[in-house]
Amino acid sequence: MKMLFLPLLLASLAGFFSEITLDELRWKNRILLVFPAVDSRPIGQVNKELMADIEERDMVYFIFGDSLISNSSYTFDANYVEQLRERYVRGTQKSCYVLLGKDGGSKLRREQEEINWEELFGTIDAMPMRRREMREDGKGS
């Protein structure tokens, strides 16, 4: 009986964490890629208010430290993670983060340890698609 349970558990967990590429999130989510330096704490405290702001903006974040941390159940293949590092980190030894819009384009890139949430949300809120979303949400409320 125990031998049957373990494969079922592993199969159900495999379905929970699905490997994707950023292309699969295009037009669905804004994406924050965080690449911390080895000795840094990358994102700080994510409290309920900050998480609400993140969710309101359809944002998914991925922190590429010793292990992948995200506010989603998505994960990436190890080779794909290396491709992302090569593309977005560009040889810096500092922590950096990159904001990608729903169109997949890079909207903001900063080389700094702490995320400037005010600047990040301001950048998102200035995007034409986000401004349209805010207008539509205002009408529906």
PDB file of C-alpha atoms in Angstrom:
ATOM      1  CA  MET A   1       0.000   0.000   0.000  1.00  0.00           C
ATOM      2  CA  LYS A   2       2.799   2.446   0.911  1.00  0.00           C
ATOM      3  CA  MET A   3       4.561   1.699  -2.381  1.00  0.00           C
ATOM      4  CA  LEU A   4       1.464   2.784  -4.302  1.00  0.00           C
ATOM      5  CA  PHE A   5       1.050   6.020  -2.322  1.00  0.00           C
ATOM      6  CA  LEU A   6       4.500   7.483  -3.096  1.00  0.00           C
ATOM      7  CA  PRO A   7       4.150   7.433  -6.922  1.00  0.00           C
ATOM      8  CA  LEU A   8       0.689   8.972  -6.639  1.00  0.00           C
ATOM      9  CA  LEU A   9       2.023  11.727  -4.378  1.00  0.00           C
ATOM     10  CA  LEU A  10       4.943  12.455  -6.711  1.00  0.00           C
ATOM     11  CA  ALA A  11       2.634  12.530  -9.739  1.00  0.00           C
ATOM     12  CA  SER A  12       0.300  15.003  -8.051  1.00  0.00           C
ATOM     13  CA  LEU A  13       3.200  17.268  -7.030  1.00  0.00           C
ATOM     14  CA  ALA A  14       4.587  17.180 -10.571  1.00  0.00           C
ATOM     15  CA  GLY A  15       1.268  18.573 -11.786  1.00  0.00           C
ATOM     16  CA  PHE A  16       1.376  21.360  -9.196  1.00  0.00           C
ATOM     17  CA  PHE A  17       4.747  22.692 -10.356  1.00  0.00           C
ATOM     18  CA  SER A  18       4.679  23.151 -14.103  1.00  0.00           C
ATOM     19  CA  GLU A  19       7.784  24.039 -16.101  1.00  0.00           C
ATOM     20  CA  ILE A  20       7.206  26.920 -18.477  1.00  0.00           C
ATOM     21  CA  THR A  21       8.983  29.562 -20.492  1.00  0.00           C
ATOM     22  CA  LEU A  22       8.338  33.286 -20.274  1.00  0.00           C
ATOM     23  CA  ASP A  23       6.572  33.127 -23.641  1.00  0.00           C
ATOM     24  CA  GLU A  24       3.780  31.157 -21.979  1.00  0.00           C
ATOM     25  CA  LEU A  25       3.100  34.082 -19.628  1.00  0.00           C
ATOM     26  CA  ARG A  26       3.018  36.686 -22.408  1.00  0.00           C
ATOM     27  CA  TRP A  27      -0.227  38.713 -22.475  1.00  0.00           C
ATOM     28  CA  LYS A  28      -1.248  37.129 -19.146  1.00  0.00           C
ATOM     29  CA  ASN A  29       1.194  38.529 -16.599  1.00  0.00           C
ATOM     30  CA  ARG A  30       3.765  41.192 -15.970  1.00  0.00           C
ATOM     31  CA  ILE A  31       6.923  39.464 -14.811  1.00  0.00           C
ATOM     32  CA  LEU A  32       9.547  40.492 -12.285  1.00  0.00           C
ATOM     33  CA  LEU A  33      12.803  38.566 -12.584  1.00  0.00           C
ATOM     34  CA  VAL A  34      15.076  38.974  -9.556  1.00  0.00           C
ATOM     35  CA  PHE A  35      18.707  37.880  -9.756  1.00  0.00           C
ATOM     36  CA  PRO A  36      20.265  38.358  -6.306  1.00  0.00           C
ATOM     37  CA  ALA A  37      24.003  38.585  -5.733  1.00  0.00           C
ATOM     38  CA  VAL A  38      25.352  35.659  -3.761  1.00  0.00           C
ATOM     39  CA  ASP A  39      25.374  37.388  -0.362  1.00  0.00           C
ATOM     40  CA  SER A  40      22.181  39.448  -0.586  1.00  0.00           C
ATOM     41  CA  ARG A  41      18.568  39.125   0.513  1.00  0.00           C
ATOM     42  CA  PRO A  42      16.734  39.882  -2.682  1.00  0.00           C
ATOM     43  CA  ILE A  43      13.146  40.863  -2.141  1.00  0.00           C
ATOM     44  CA  GLY A  44      12.768  41.685   1.516  1.00  0.00           C
ATOM     45  CA  GLN A  45       9.496  41.267   3.332  1.00  0.00           C
ATOM     46  CA  VAL A  46       6.433  40.684   1.159  1.00  0.00           C
ATOM     47  CA  ASN A  47       3.544  41.668   3.402  1.00  0.00           C
ATOM     48  CA  LYS A  48      -0.172  41.444   2.578  1.00  0.00           C
ATOM     49  CA  GLU A  49      -0.345  45.019   1.287  1.00  0.00           C
ATOM     50  CA  LEU A  50       2.613  44.511  -1.058  1.00  0.00           C
ATOM     51  CA  MET A  51       1.217  41.173  -2.231  1.00  0.00           C
ATOM     52  CA  ALA A  52      -2.132  42.856  -2.970  1.00  0.00           C
ATOM     53  CA  ASP A  53      -0.319  45.493  -5.073  1.00  0.00           C
ATOM     54  CA  ILE A  54       1.549  42.740  -6.926  1.00  0.00           C
ATOM     55  CA  GLU A  55      -1.626  40.763  -7.627  1.00  0.00           C
ATOM     56  CA  GLU A  56      -3.581  43.875  -8.653  1.00  0.00           C
ATOM     57  CA  ARG A  57      -1.020  44.436 -11.404  1.00  0.00           C
ATOM     58  CA  ASP A  58      -1.156  40.813 -12.654  1.00  0.00           C
ATOM     59  CA  MET A  59       2.472  40.411 -11.685  1.00  0.00           C
ATOM     60  CA  VAL A  60       4.369  37.165 -11.197  1.00  0.00           C
ATOM     61  CA  TYR A  61       7.824  37.305  -9.632  1.00  0.00           C
ATOM     62  CA  PHE A  62      10.666  34.830  -9.842  1.00  0.00           C
ATOM     63  CA  ILE A  63      13.684  35.055  -7.550  1.00  0.00           C
ATOM     64  CA  PHE A  64      16.650  33.078  -8.865  1.00  0.00           C
ATOM     65  CA  GLY A  65      18.664  32.370  -5.711  1.00  0.00           C
ATOM     66  CA  ASP A  66      19.858  29.000  -4.458  1.00  0.00           C
ATOM     67  CA  SER A  67      16.364  27.809  -5.308  1.00  0.00           C
ATOM     68  CA  LEU A  68      13.565  29.389  -7.295  1.00  0.00           C
ATOM     69  CA  ILE A  69      11.078  31.443  -5.260  1.00  0.00           C
ATOM     70  CA  SER A  70       7.876  32.674  -6.860  1.00  0.00           C
ATOM     71  CA  ASN A  71       4.367  33.806  -6.055  1.00  0.00           C
ATOM     72  CA  SER A  72       3.193  31.214  -8.595  1.00  0.00           C
ATOM     73  CA  SER A  73       3.429  27.468  -9.079  1.00  0.00           C
ATOM     74  CA  TYR A  74       5.527  27.885 -12.238  1.00  0.00           C
ATOM     75  CA  THR A  75       9.099  26.714 -12.481  1.00  0.00           C
ATOM     76  CA  PHE A  76      11.794  26.656 -15.153  1.00  0.00           C
ATOM     77  CA  ASP A  77      14.128  24.051 -16.567  1.00  0.00           C
ATOM     78  CA  ALA A  78      17.719  24.525 -15.300  1.00  0.00           C
ATOM     79  CA  ASN A  79      19.015  25.224 -18.817  1.00  0.00           C
ATOM     80  CA  TYR A  80      16.324  27.849 -19.317  1.00  0.00           C
ATOM     81  CA  VAL A  81      17.317  29.550 -16.043  1.00  0.00           C
ATOM     82  CA  GLU A  82      20.877  29.844 -17.375  1.00  0.00           C
ATOM     83  CA  GLN A  83      19.532  31.372 -20.593  1.00  0.00           C
ATOM     84  CA  LEU A  84      17.588  33.924 -18.532  1.00  0.00           C
ATOM     85  CA  ARG A  85      20.699  34.784 -16.507  1.00  0.00           C
ATOM     86  CA  GLU A  86      22.748  35.261 -19.672  1.00  0.00           C
ATOM     87  CA  ARG A  87      20.081  37.451 -21.227  1.00  0.00           C
ATOM     88  CA  TYR A  88      19.163  39.678 -18.277  1.00  0.00           C
ATOM     89  CA  VAL A  89      22.086  39.727 -15.827  1.00  0.00           C
ATOM     90  CA  ARG A  90      24.670  40.715 -18.458  1.00  0.00           C
ATOM     91  CA  GLY A  91      27.781  40.004 -16.403  1.00  0.00           C
ATOM     92  CA  THR A  92      27.010  42.160 -13.374  1.00  0.00           C
ATOM     93  CA  GLN A  93      28.187  40.973  -9.980  1.00  0.00           C
ATOM     94  CA  LYS A  94      25.472  43.018  -8.287  1.00  0.00           C
ATOM     95  CA  SER A  95      21.885  42.049  -7.600  1.00  0.00           C
ATOM     96  CA  CYS A  96      19.562  43.042 -10.386  1.00  0.00           C
ATOM     97  CA  TYR A  97      15.910  42.876 -11.268  1.00  0.00           C
ATOM     98  CA  VAL A  98      14.062  43.153 -14.551  1.00  0.00           C
ATOM     99  CA  LEU A  99      10.429  44.026 -15.164  1.00  0.00           C
ATOM    100  CA  LEU A 100       8.833  42.539 -18.266  1.00  0.00           C
ATOM    101  CA  GLY A 101       5.532  43.854 -19.548  1.00  0.00           C
ATOM    102  CA  LYS A 102       2.634  41.680 -20.653  1.00  0.00           C
ATOM    103  CA  ASP A 103       3.997  42.030 -24.196  1.00  0.00           C
ATOM    104  CA  GLY A 104       7.213  40.325 -23.034  1.00  0.00           C
ATOM    105  CA  GLY A 105       9.355  43.423 -23.497  1.00  0.00           C
ATOM    106  CA  SER A 106      11.818  44.659 -20.893  1.00  0.00           C
ATOM    107  CA  LYS A 107      10.351  47.767 -19.203  1.00  0.00           C
ATOM    108  CA  LEU A 108      12.755  48.364 -16.317  1.00  0.00           C
ATOM    109  CA  ARG A 109      16.141  46.980 -15.271  1.00  0.00           C
ATOM    110  CA  ARG A 110      17.981  47.943 -12.116  1.00  0.00           C
ATOM    111  CA  GLU A 111      21.246  46.782 -10.594  1.00  0.00           C
ATOM    112  CA  GLN A 112      20.575  47.147  -6.904  1.00  0.00           C
ATOM    113  CA  GLU A 113      19.903  44.902  -3.943  1.00  0.00           C
ATOM    114  CA  GLU A 114      16.615  46.349  -2.732  1.00  0.00           C
ATOM    115  CA  ILE A 115      13.648  46.514  -5.050  1.00  0.00           C
ATOM    116  CA  ASN A 116      12.245  50.014  -5.381  1.00  0.00           C
ATOM    117  CA  TRP A 117       8.572  49.041  -5.309  1.00  0.00           C
ATOM    118  CA  GLU A 118       7.376  52.622  -5.760  1.00  0.00           C
ATOM    119  CA  GLU A 119       9.368  52.998  -8.977  1.00  0.00           C
ATOM    120  CA  LEU A 120       8.370  49.514 -10.136  1.00  0.00           C
ATOM    121  CA  PHE A 121       4.636  50.075  -9.585  1.00  0.00           C
ATOM    122  CA  GLY A 122       4.895  53.577 -11.067  1.00  0.00           C
ATOM    123  CA  THR A 123       6.468  52.111 -14.202  1.00  0.00           C
ATOM    124  CA  ILE A 124       3.680  49.539 -14.466  1.00  0.00           C
ATOM    125  CA  ASP A 125       0.919  52.081 -13.782  1.00  0.00           C
ATOM    126  CA  ALA A 126       2.247  54.344 -16.554  1.00  0.00           C
ATOM    127  CA  MET A 127       1.966  51.562 -19.157  1.00  0.00           C
ATOM    128  CA  PRO A 128      -0.909  52.083 -21.626  1.00  0.00           C
ATOM    129  CA  MET A 129      -2.292  48.584 -21.057  1.00  0.00           C
ATOM    130  CA  ARG A 130      -2.265  49.065 -17.277  1.00  0.00           C
ATOM    131  CA  ARG A 131      -3.940  52.475 -17.582  1.00  0.00           C
ATOM    132  CA  ARG A 132      -6.683  50.864 -19.645  1.00  0.00           C
ATOM    133  CA  GLU A 133      -7.044  48.103 -17.017  1.00  0.00           C
ATOM    134  CA  MET A 134      -7.392  50.720 -14.269  1.00  0.00           C
ATOM    135  CA  ARG A 135     -10.058  52.613 -16.253  1.00  0.00           C
ATOM    136  CA  GLU A 136     -11.993  49.391 -16.880  1.00  0.00           C
ATOM    137  CA  ASP A 137     -11.736  48.382 -13.220  1.00  0.00           C
ATOM    138  CA  GLY A 138     -13.016  51.820 -12.217  1.00  0.00           C
ATOM    139  CA  LYS A 139     -16.062  51.423 -14.438  1.00  0.00           C
ATOM    140  CA  GLY A 140     -16.852  47.962 -13.124  1.00  0.00           C
ATOM    141  CA  SER A 141     -16.664  48.923  -9.455  1.00  0.00           C
TER     142      SER A 141
END
